């Protein structure tokens, strides 16, 4: 497939489970949804999966224009597979098939339909003798009637053969179901309904297809107008300009305009007139439409044509793009219509919105109403509405009132920034700087732009603001805090100290707290004697001090890495989950920051799949809000490399390094990404490249003055590589420095890794007993701090030491513990490494070492049962079944249900 299937993970799981199932007879799955929703994409993914599983796939994609042709789908399905089977058929059936498939000149004018249908049944029976058969039909509503009747006859008579029917069917627009879908009893037919894509899934879909990204509110408008339909959304996105005016309606592309107008064109003139007025409202109470002068009876033809619907006293359009087409046709009438609506509505925000749209020329009285409404909307959490109202307030402010106009322009820029419409915020802030004069609004615009630009550009903007704010201590402290953070990698001026000195001139505890937060977190990276005392407070204060939540991922590491051990990890998880819930609806960037932190918490806890989901969600929101920084990619890359998804990890870390080059004039490659690429190289078998990446990461750490040991999590792998290369002295130096830093700040989970490293050093020096003792101790220490990955690594190393000492049983026991641990984590690279070590031991394996419970689960899974079905059959929870499967896979050396079915005999 050209693109990754986005937003359909659950549906794809259901589809693959259907294709894996071993039914006693035929079964069908019908993928259903409206036009453009993605049925064909999912259907194609099913075909690709079926072929990978070595199933016999017969497919056809009927078209509406071909419905009147005879046996079109039969030719698609059987042309490539029937040749070897024809000699096995009775003569009448063979001739009927040859004629229908255009393999021979017809001997009679008409095909014997019964002989043809029986012949098709015989072919399916012969194919199914060797492997399951998949009959896949896309857009089955366009299936030609002759093929439909032949297939239905044949399928109804396949009572005990493994034949699967995979159909994709359009609903709506008068599409009729095909008889083929009714060939089996209802108990053998499953439906898979495709609903709209979520906002996040739509964002990934559009980014894949267009190669670009959209500001958050623009994306939400696309999602709203398309109703989550990927086809409509793509057409809308392609019609957008680079700088979207949020006050203008989204353009309806020509490809959709004609389709939508066709639904309206046949309606009476009075109905179309009523719809045009309704289009200015979208969804509205019927009582409001009556007050606006609309005769509700005039809407009846629109209801009958499925253009609008009337439910519970409200009128709404059946598709959100329909009012866009009608609204565009209002022309000069729109100002008067909005004025009529503004006079009728009671809600202050709705009144202000229509009042703004009714004004063609500046009007200070109206502008003041809109300014107050923008403040009200922001207080209600309606950030997009607040931004629109704030910009309308600026637009309607008379030009001869600069003292009011400039603050309103700044307020509009800030409101768009808060709403995630970052290109518009940048445009408005830049236009304020272009206006003559120097005042507080200009300094604030410089600070706002500094949050929207690259770090190097931000430094220039902040330094300009510093000059203009030299007589204002509070603003000076704020600017110095921001400069201290932006220049944290290569700061030659102690902006943190200057911020503190400016704040001390004022009796402002909140300002002083923000300054302390910046200084404390920068000091944490330098490796202080103790961790900051109030981590949650520091995390909260930091965002206000440096200009926004999306800029402070490194600060989150202070919280997460300090609270990484299991004994206190719950504190970090509880805090971050509460933050995420609290800000999910009101401040998405802040909620994304909490998810970024949760990704690290779950990574250290060994919940790698959950960690990957948090990291991906945080990354998506960051991009939608216009902030893509190297650290946005970090948890994605780190989790991926440890799960064995090396290409995925490489992609994200390489993207992060390119961003670092783009954002900083001075090279400032994040050391964690350099180290991640070292892991990719190491676990791909390229030790030389891995050493280069690890060395580069160590140099960056030295340049940045990072003495905090927990951020150098790759050190153990660097040590292991150096030992493999015979460079024990260098390895020991890294271990000694890492341990000294860890003991100084009491990072117990780092000390567990140090113990493991010392065991590896001892093993490399031939001190086998010492090595085994240290590795056993390391396993216990990893267990104590809740580090399942470190524990599995320690047991694997212990197994290798025991194998080299010819202690086969002890080696096997240790490696099998490691194998189960890696399997539960989903650490594919290490699962392979552990299996390889087991293979080197020789002798008996544990293929027959399943527990009774594991054997029961394995037998049912080998028969094709899903986890849910196994759980129901054995009265277990689904999570228990999944845990058993992890152990089964590890013990039997398999990776999938298919391999398990081949490994175990079924009865």
Coordinates of C-alpha atoms in Angstrom, one line a residue, residues 232-777:
X232 CA -14.0 15.1 1.7
X233 CA -11.3 16.3 4.1
X234 CA -8.6 15.8 1.6
X235 CA -10.5 17.8 -1.0
X236 CA -11.0 20.6 1.4
X237 CA -7.3 20.6 2.5
X238 CA -6.1 20.7 -1.1
X239 CA -8.2 23.8 -1.7
X240 CA -6.7 25.8 1.2
X241 CA -4.1 28.5 0.9
X242 CA -0.9 28.4 3.1
X243 CA -2.2 31.2 5.4
X244 CA -5.8 30.4 6.2
X245 CA -8.0 33.4 7.1
X246 CA -10.0 32.0 10.1
X247 CA -12.7 34.6 9.5
X248 CA -13.5 33.4 6.0
X249 CA -15.5 30.3 5.3
X250 CA -13.6 27.3 4.0
X251 CA -13.7 27.1 0.2
X252 CA -15.6 24.2 -1.2
X253 CA -13.4 22.6 -3.9
X254 CA -14.9 22.3 -7.4
X255 CA -14.7 18.5 -7.1
X256 CA -17.3 18.7 -4.3
X257 CA -19.3 21.8 -5.3
X258 CA -21.0 20.1 -8.2
X259 CA -22.0 17.1 -6.2
X260 CA -23.5 19.2 -3.4
X261 CA -25.3 21.6 -5.8
X262 CA -26.9 18.7 -7.5
X263 CA -28.7 17.9 -4.2
X264 CA -30.1 21.4 -4.0
X265 CA -30.8 22.3 -7.6
X266 CA -34.2 20.5 -7.9
X267 CA -35.7 22.2 -4.9
X268 CA -38.4 24.9 -5.2
X269 CA -37.2 28.5 -5.2
X270 CA -38.9 29.2 -1.9
X271 CA -37.1 26.3 -0.3
X272 CA -33.7 27.4 -1.7
X273 CA -34.3 30.9 -0.3
X274 CA -35.2 29.5 3.1
X275 CA -32.1 27.3 3.0
X276 CA -29.8 30.2 2.2
X277 CA -31.0 32.1 5.3
X278 CA -30.6 28.9 7.4
X279 CA -27.0 28.5 6.0
X280 CA -26.0 31.6 8.0
X281 CA -27.0 29.7 11.2
X282 CA -25.9 26.2 10.6
X283 CA -27.9 24.3 13.2
X284 CA -30.7 26.4 14.6
X285 CA -34.0 26.1 16.7
X286 CA -37.1 26.1 14.5
X287 CA -38.5 28.9 16.7
X288 CA -35.5 31.2 15.7
X289 CA -36.1 30.4 12.0
X290 CA -39.7 31.4 12.3
X291 CA -38.8 34.6 14.0
X292 CA -36.3 35.2 11.2
X293 CA -39.2 35.0 8.7
X294 CA -38.8 31.4 7.4
X295 CA -42.0 29.4 6.7
X296 CA -41.2 26.0 8.0
X297 CA -43.4 24.3 5.4
X298 CA -41.0 25.7 2.8
X299 CA -38.4 23.4 4.3
X300 CA -40.4 20.2 3.7
X301 CA -39.0 19.5 0.2
X302 CA -35.4 19.9 1.6
X303 CA -36.2 17.3 4.3
X304 CA -37.6 14.9 1.7
X305 CA -34.4 15.4 -0.4
X306 CA -32.2 14.7 2.6
X307 CA -30.7 18.1 2.5
X308 CA -31.7 19.0 6.0
X309 CA -33.2 17.1 9.0
X310 CA -35.6 18.3 11.7
X311 CA -35.2 16.7 15.1
X312 CA -36.3 17.8 18.6
X313 CA -37.2 21.3 17.4
X314 CA -34.0 22.0 15.6
X315 CA -33.1 22.2 11.9
X316 CA -29.6 21.0 10.7
X317 CA -28.0 20.2 7.4
X318 CA -27.4 16.5 6.6
X319 CA -23.8 17.4 5.5
X320 CA -21.8 20.3 6.9
X321 CA -20.5 21.3 3.4
X322 CA -24.1 22.0 2.2
X323 CA -24.4 25.3 4.1
X324 CA -21.0 26.4 2.8
X325 CA -22.3 26.2 -0.8
X326 CA -25.5 28.0 0.1
X327 CA -23.8 30.7 2.2
X328 CA -21.4 31.5 -0.7
X329 CA -24.5 32.2 -2.9
X330 CA -25.8 34.9 -0.4
X331 CA -23.5 37.5 -1.9
X332 CA -24.5 41.0 -0.9
X333 CA -27.4 39.7 1.2
X334 CA -25.2 38.2 3.9
X335 CA -24.6 41.4 5.8
X336 CA -28.4 42.1 6.1
X337 CA -29.1 38.5 7.1
X338 CA -26.5 38.5 9.8
X339 CA -27.9 41.8 11.1
X340 CA -31.4 40.2 11.3
X341 CA -30.0 37.2 13.2
X342 CA -28.0 39.4 15.6
X343 CA -31.2 41.2 16.5
X344 CA -33.0 38.0 17.3
X345 CA -30.6 35.9 19.3
X346 CA -30.2 36.1 23.1
X347 CA -26.8 34.4 23.6
X348 CA -24.2 37.2 23.9
X349 CA -21.5 35.2 22.0
X350 CA -23.9 34.3 19.1
X351 CA -25.2 37.9 19.1
X352 CA -21.6 39.3 18.9
X353 CA -20.6 36.9 16.1
X354 CA -23.6 37.8 13.9
X355 CA -23.1 41.5 14.8
X356 CA -19.5 41.3 13.6
X357 CA -20.6 39.6 10.3
X358 CA -23.2 42.3 9.7
X359 CA -20.7 45.2 9.7
X360 CA -18.9 46.3 6.6
X361 CA -17.1 49.4 8.0
X362 CA -15.3 50.1 11.3
X363 CA -17.5 50.9 14.2
X364 CA -16.1 51.5 17.7
X365 CA -19.3 50.7 19.5
X366 CA -19.5 47.3 17.8
X367 CA -15.8 46.7 18.3
X368 CA -16.2 47.2 22.0
X369 CA -19.0 44.7 22.2
X370 CA -16.9 42.2 20.3
X371 CA -13.9 42.8 22.6
X372 CA -16.0 42.0 25.7
X373 CA -17.5 39.0 23.9
X374 CA -14.0 37.7 23.1
X375 CA -13.1 37.9 26.8
X376 CA -16.3 36.0 27.7
X377 CA -15.6 33.3 25.1
X378 CA -12.1 32.8 26.4
X379 CA -13.4 32.4 30.0
X380 CA -15.8 29.7 28.7
X381 CA -13.0 27.8 27.2
X382 CA -14.1 28.6 23.6
X383 CA -10.6 29.5 22.3
X384 CA -11.4 29.4 18.6
X385 CA -14.5 31.6 19.1
X386 CA -12.6 34.0 21.3
X387 CA -9.9 34.3 18.6
X388 CA -12.5 35.1 15.8
X389 CA -14.2 37.7 18.0
X390 CA -10.9 39.3 19.0
X391 CA -9.9 39.7 15.4
X392 CA -13.3 41.0 14.4
X393 CA -12.9 43.6 17.2
X394 CA -9.6 44.7 15.8
X395 CA -11.0 44.8 12.2
X396 CA -13.9 47.0 13.2
X397 CA -11.7 49.4 15.3
X398 CA -11.5 52.8 13.5
X399 CA -7.9 53.5 12.2
X400 CA -7.8 56.9 14.0
X401 CA -7.7 55.2 17.4
X402 CA -4.2 53.6 17.6
X403 CA -4.3 53.5 21.4
X404 CA -7.1 51.0 21.2
X405 CA -6.3 49.4 17.9
X406 CA -2.8 48.2 18.8
X407 CA -3.8 46.4 22.0
X408 CA -6.7 44.8 20.2
X409 CA -4.4 43.6 17.4
X410 CA -2.1 42.1 20.1
X411 CA -5.1 40.5 21.8
X412 CA -6.2 38.9 18.5
X413 CA -2.7 37.5 17.9
X414 CA -2.6 36.1 21.4
X415 CA -6.1 34.6 21.1
X416 CA -5.2 32.8 17.8
X417 CA -2.0 31.6 19.4
X418 CA -4.0 30.1 22.3
X419 CA -6.4 28.5 19.9
X420 CA -3.6 26.9 17.9
X421 CA -4.0 29.0 14.8
X422 CA -0.3 29.8 14.9
X423 CA 0.2 31.0 11.3
X424 CA -2.5 33.6 11.9
X425 CA -1.0 34.6 15.3
X426 CA 2.4 35.1 13.6
X427 CA 0.8 37.2 10.8
X428 CA -1.0 39.5 13.2
X429 CA 2.0 39.9 15.6
X430 CA 4.3 40.7 12.7
X431 CA 1.8 43.3 11.4
X432 CA 1.8 45.0 14.8
X433 CA 5.6 45.3 14.7
X434 CA 5.3 46.9 11.3
X435 CA 3.2 49.7 12.7
X436 CA 5.0 52.9 13.9
X437 CA 5.5 53.5 17.6
X438 CA 7.0 51.8 20.6
X439 CA 4.8 50.8 23.5
X440 CA 4.0 47.8 25.7
X441 CA 2.0 46.2 22.9
X442 CA 5.1 46.1 20.7
X443 CA 7.2 44.4 23.5
X444 CA 4.5 41.9 24.0
X445 CA 4.3 41.2 20.3
X446 CA 8.1 40.6 20.3
X447 CA 7.6 38.0 23.1
X448 CA 4.7 36.4 21.3
X449 CA 6.7 36.0 18.1
X450 CA 9.7 34.6 20.1
X451 CA 7.4 31.7 21.0
X452 CA 6.5 31.1 17.3
X453 CA 9.9 31.4 15.7
X454 CA 13.0 29.2 15.6
X455 CA 15.3 29.4 18.7
X456 CA 17.9 31.5 16.9
X457 CA 15.3 33.9 15.6
X458 CA 13.7 33.9 19.1
X459 CA 17.0 35.0 20.6
X460 CA 17.1 38.1 18.3
X461 CA 13.5 38.9 19.1
X462 CA 14.1 38.6 22.9
X463 CA 17.2 40.7 22.7
X464 CA 15.3 43.4 20.9
X465 CA 12.5 43.2 23.6
X466 CA 15.2 43.4 26.3
X467 CA 16.3 46.8 24.9
X468 CA 12.8 48.2 24.8
X469 CA 11.9 46.9 28.3
X470 CA 15.1 48.1 30.1
X471 CA 13.2 50.4 32.4
X472 CA 10.6 47.7 33.5
X473 CA 12.1 45.2 36.0
X474 CA 9.2 42.7 35.8
X475 CA 9.4 42.5 32.0
X476 CA 13.2 42.3 32.2
X477 CA 13.0 39.3 34.5
X478 CA 10.5 37.6 32.2
X479 CA 12.8 38.2 29.1
X480 CA 15.9 37.1 30.9
X481 CA 14.1 33.9 32.0
X482 CA 13.2 33.1 28.4
X483 CA 16.7 33.9 27.1
X484 CA 18.1 31.6 29.8
X485 CA 16.0 28.8 28.5
X486 CA 16.5 29.3 24.8
X487 CA 20.2 29.6 25.3
X488 CA 20.5 26.7 27.8
X489 CA 22.7 24.7 25.5
X490 CA 25.3 27.3 24.8
X491 CA 24.7 30.3 27.1
X492 CA 27.6 32.7 27.6
X493 CA 25.6 35.1 29.7
X494 CA 24.0 34.2 33.0
X495 CA 20.5 35.2 32.1
X496 CA 19.2 33.2 35.1
X497 CA 21.2 35.4 37.5
X498 CA 20.1 38.6 35.7
X499 CA 16.4 37.5 35.9
X500 CA 16.8 36.9 39.6
X501 CA 18.4 40.3 40.1
X502 CA 15.5 42.0 38.2
X503 CA 12.9 40.1 40.1
X504 CA 14.4 41.0 43.5
X505 CA 13.6 44.6 42.8
X506 CA 9.9 43.8 42.9
X507 CA 7.6 42.4 45.6
X508 CA 6.2 39.8 43.2
X509 CA 6.3 36.3 44.6
X510 CA 4.9 34.7 41.4
X511 CA 7.6 36.3 39.3
X512 CA 10.3 35.2 41.7
X513 CA 8.9 31.7 41.7
X514 CA 9.1 31.5 37.9
X515 CA 12.7 32.7 38.1
X516 CA 13.6 30.1 40.7
X517 CA 12.0 27.4 38.6
X518 CA 14.2 28.2 35.6
X519 CA 17.4 28.3 37.7
X520 CA 16.5 25.1 39.6
X521 CA 15.8 23.0 36.5
X522 CA 18.9 24.3 34.6
X523 CA 20.9 23.4 37.7
X524 CA 19.3 19.9 37.8
X525 CA 20.8 19.1 34.4
X526 CA 24.2 20.2 35.7
X527 CA 23.9 17.6 38.4
X528 CA 23.3 19.3 41.8
X529 CA 23.9 17.6 45.2
X530 CA 20.2 17.0 45.6
X531 CA 17.0 17.0 43.4
X532 CA 14.7 20.1 43.5
X533 CA 12.5 19.8 46.6
X534 CA 9.1 20.7 45.0
X535 CA 9.1 19.1 41.5
X536 CA 5.4 19.6 40.6
X537 CA 5.6 23.3 41.5
X538 CA 8.7 23.7 39.4
X539 CA 7.0 22.0 36.4
X540 CA 4.0 24.4 36.7
X541 CA 6.1 27.5 37.1
X542 CA 8.5 26.7 34.3
X543 CA 6.0 27.1 31.4
X544 CA 5.0 30.6 32.5
X545 CA 8.7 31.6 32.8
X546 CA 9.9 30.4 29.4
X547 CA 6.9 31.2 27.2
X548 CA 4.6 28.2 27.0
X549 CA 4.1 24.5 27.7
X550 CA 5.4 23.2 24.4
X551 CA 8.9 24.6 25.1
X552 CA 9.6 22.7 28.3
X553 CA 9.8 19.0 27.6
X554 CA 13.3 18.9 29.1
X555 CA 11.9 20.4 32.3
X556 CA 9.4 17.5 32.4
X557 CA 12.4 15.1 32.5
X558 CA 13.3 16.6 35.9
X559 CA 9.9 15.4 37.2
X560 CA 9.8 12.0 35.4
X561 CA 13.5 10.9 35.9
X562 CA 13.6 11.9 39.5
X563 CA 10.4 9.9 40.1
X564 CA 11.3 7.0 37.9
X565 CA 11.8 4.2 40.5
X566 CA 8.6 2.2 41.2
X567 CA 8.4 3.3 44.8
X568 CA 7.7 6.9 43.8
X569 CA 6.6 6.5 40.1
X570 CA 3.0 6.5 41.1
X571 CA 3.4 10.2 42.2
X572 CA 4.5 11.2 38.7
X573 CA 1.8 9.2 37.0
X574 CA -0.9 10.6 39.2
X575 CA 0.2 14.1 38.8
X576 CA 0.5 13.9 35.0
X577 CA -2.8 12.0 34.5
X578 CA -4.5 14.7 36.6
X579 CA -2.9 17.4 34.5
X580 CA -3.9 15.6 31.2
X581 CA -7.5 15.3 32.3
X582 CA -7.7 18.8 33.6
X583 CA -6.4 20.5 30.5
X584 CA -7.6 18.1 27.7
X585 CA -10.5 20.4 26.7
X586 CA -9.2 23.8 27.8
X587 CA -5.5 23.8 26.8
X588 CA -4.4 21.0 24.5
X589 CA -0.7 21.9 24.4
X590 CA -0.6 21.7 28.1
X591 CA -2.4 18.3 28.0
X592 CA 0.1 17.2 25.3
X593 CA 3.0 18.0 27.6
X594 CA 1.5 15.8 30.3
X595 CA 1.2 13.0 27.7
X596 CA 4.8 13.5 26.8
X597 CA 5.7 13.0 30.4
X598 CA 3.4 10.0 30.7
X599 CA 5.2 8.4 27.8
X600 CA 8.4 8.4 29.9
X601 CA 6.7 7.2 33.0
X602 CA 5.2 4.2 31.2
X603 CA 8.5 3.5 29.4
X604 CA 10.4 3.2 32.6
X605 CA 7.5 1.1 34.0
X606 CA 7.8 -1.3 31.1
X607 CA 4.4 -0.4 29.6
X608 CA 5.9 0.2 26.2
X609 CA 2.7 0.0 24.1
X610 CA 1.0 2.6 26.3
X611 CA 4.1 4.7 26.2
X612 CA 4.2 4.7 22.4
X613 CA 0.5 5.8 22.3
X614 CA 1.1 8.7 24.7
X615 CA 4.2 9.8 22.7
X616 CA 2.5 9.7 19.4
X617 CA -0.5 11.7 20.7
X618 CA 1.7 14.3 22.2
X619 CA 3.7 14.6 19.0
X620 CA 0.5 15.0 16.9
X621 CA -0.9 17.8 19.1
X622 CA 2.5 19.6 19.0
X623 CA 2.6 19.7 15.2
X624 CA -1.1 20.8 15.0
X625 CA -0.3 23.7 17.3
X626 CA 2.7 24.7 15.2
X627 CA 5.5 23.5 17.5
X628 CA 7.7 20.8 16.2
X629 CA 10.9 20.5 18.3
X630 CA 13.5 17.8 18.4
X631 CA 12.3 16.7 21.8
X632 CA 8.8 16.0 20.5
X633 CA 10.3 13.0 18.7
X634 CA 12.3 11.7 21.6
X635 CA 10.0 9.4 23.5
X636 CA 8.7 8.0 20.2
X637 CA 12.2 7.2 19.0
X638 CA 13.4 5.8 22.4
X639 CA 10.3 3.5 22.8
X640 CA 10.5 2.4 19.2
X641 CA 14.2 1.4 19.3
X642 CA 13.6 -0.6 22.5
X643 CA 10.7 -2.4 20.9
X644 CA 12.8 -3.4 17.9
X645 CA 11.2 -0.9 15.5
X646 CA 14.5 0.3 14.3
X647 CA 13.4 2.0 11.1
X648 CA 10.7 3.9 13.0
X649 CA 13.2 5.0 15.6
X650 CA 15.8 6.1 13.0
X651 CA 13.2 8.1 11.1
X652 CA 12.2 10.1 14.2
X653 CA 15.7 10.7 15.5
X654 CA 17.0 11.7 12.1
X655 CA 14.0 14.1 11.8
X656 CA 14.9 15.5 15.2
X657 CA 18.5 16.1 14.2
X658 CA 17.4 17.9 11.0
X659 CA 15.1 20.1 13.1
X660 CA 18.0 20.9 15.4
X661 CA 20.0 22.1 12.3
X662 CA 17.0 24.1 11.1
X663 CA 16.1 25.7 14.4
X664 CA 19.6 26.5 15.7
X665 CA 22.3 28.3 13.7
X666 CA 24.8 26.7 16.1
X667 CA 24.7 22.9 15.9
X668 CA 22.8 21.7 19.0
X669 CA 22.1 18.0 18.3
X670 CA 20.2 16.6 21.3
X671 CA 22.5 13.8 22.8
X672 CA 19.5 11.5 23.4
X673 CA 18.8 11.4 19.7
X674 CA 22.4 10.8 18.9
X675 CA 22.4 7.9 21.4
X676 CA 19.1 6.5 19.9
X677 CA 20.8 6.3 16.5
X678 CA 23.7 4.6 18.3
X679 CA 21.2 1.9 19.5
X680 CA 19.7 1.6 16.0
X681 CA 23.2 1.0 14.6
X682 CA 24.2 -1.4 17.4
X683 CA 21.1 -3.5 17.2
X684 CA 21.4 -3.6 13.4
X685 CA 24.8 -5.1 13.7
X686 CA 26.9 -2.1 12.8
X687 CA 29.3 -1.7 15.8
X688 CA 31.5 0.9 14.2
X689 CA 28.6 3.3 13.4
X690 CA 27.1 2.7 16.9
X691 CA 30.4 3.7 18.5
X692 CA 30.5 6.9 16.5
X693 CA 27.0 7.9 17.6
X694 CA 27.6 7.0 21.3
X695 CA 30.8 9.0 21.2
X696 CA 29.0 12.0 19.7
X697 CA 26.3 11.8 22.4
X698 CA 29.0 11.8 25.1
X699 CA 30.7 14.8 23.6
X700 CA 27.4 16.7 23.5
X701 CA 26.8 15.8 27.1
X702 CA 30.2 17.2 28.0
X703 CA 29.6 20.4 26.0
X704 CA 26.2 21.0 27.6
X705 CA 27.5 20.3 31.1
X706 CA 25.0 17.6 31.8
X707 CA 26.1 15.7 35.0
X708 CA 22.6 14.4 35.8
X709 CA 23.0 10.7 35.4
X710 CA 19.4 9.8 34.6
X711 CA 19.4 11.6 31.3
X712 CA 22.4 9.5 30.1
X713 CA 20.3 6.3 30.0
X714 CA 22.3 4.9 27.0
X715 CA 25.5 4.6 29.0
X716 CA 25.0 0.9 29.8
X717 CA 24.8 0.1 26.1
X718 CA 27.8 2.2 25.4
X719 CA 29.7 0.3 28.0
X720 CA 28.6 -3.1 26.6
X721 CA 29.7 -2.0 23.1
X722 CA 33.1 -0.9 24.3
X723 CA 33.6 -4.2 26.1
X724 CA 32.6 -6.1 23.0
X725 CA 35.3 -4.1 21.1
X726 CA 37.9 -5.0 23.8
X727 CA 38.1 -1.4 25.1
X728 CA 37.7 -2.2 28.8
X729 CA 39.5 0.8 30.2
X730 CA 37.2 3.2 28.3
X731 CA 34.2 1.2 29.5
X732 CA 35.3 1.3 33.1
X733 CA 35.8 5.1 32.9
X734 CA 32.2 5.6 31.8
X735 CA 30.9 3.3 34.5
X736 CA 33.0 5.1 37.2
X737 CA 31.8 8.6 36.1
X738 CA 28.2 7.4 35.8
X739 CA 28.2 5.8 39.2
X740 CA 29.8 8.9 40.9
X741 CA 27.1 11.1 39.5
X742 CA 24.3 8.6 40.4
X743 CA 25.6 8.3 44.0
X744 CA 25.9 12.1 44.4
X745 CA 22.2 12.6 43.5
X746 CA 20.9 9.2 44.8
X747 CA 19.5 7.9 41.5
X748 CA 18.8 4.3 42.6
X749 CA 17.5 3.1 39.2
X750 CA 20.8 4.3 37.5
X751 CA 22.8 2.5 40.2
X752 CA 21.1 -0.8 39.3
X753 CA 22.3 -0.3 35.7
X754 CA 25.8 0.5 37.1
X755 CA 25.8 -2.8 39.0
X756 CA 24.9 -4.6 35.8
X757 CA 27.7 -2.8 33.9
X758 CA 30.2 -3.8 36.6
X759 CA 29.1 -7.4 36.1
X760 CA 29.7 -7.1 32.4
X761 CA 33.2 -5.6 33.1
X762 CA 34.0 -8.5 35.4
X763 CA 32.8 -11.0 32.8
X764 CA 35.0 -9.4 30.2
X765 CA 38.0 -9.7 32.5
X766 CA 37.4 -13.4 33.1
X767 CA 36.1 -13.0 36.7
X768 CA 33.2 -15.4 36.2
X769 CA 32.1 -15.8 39.8
X770 CA 32.2 -12.0 40.5
X771 CA 30.4 -11.4 37.3
X772 CA 27.6 -13.8 38.2
X773 CA 27.3 -12.4 41.7
X774 CA 27.0 -8.8 40.4
X775 CA 24.5 -9.7 37.7
X776 CA 22.3 -11.5 40.2
X777 CA 22.5 -8.5 42.4

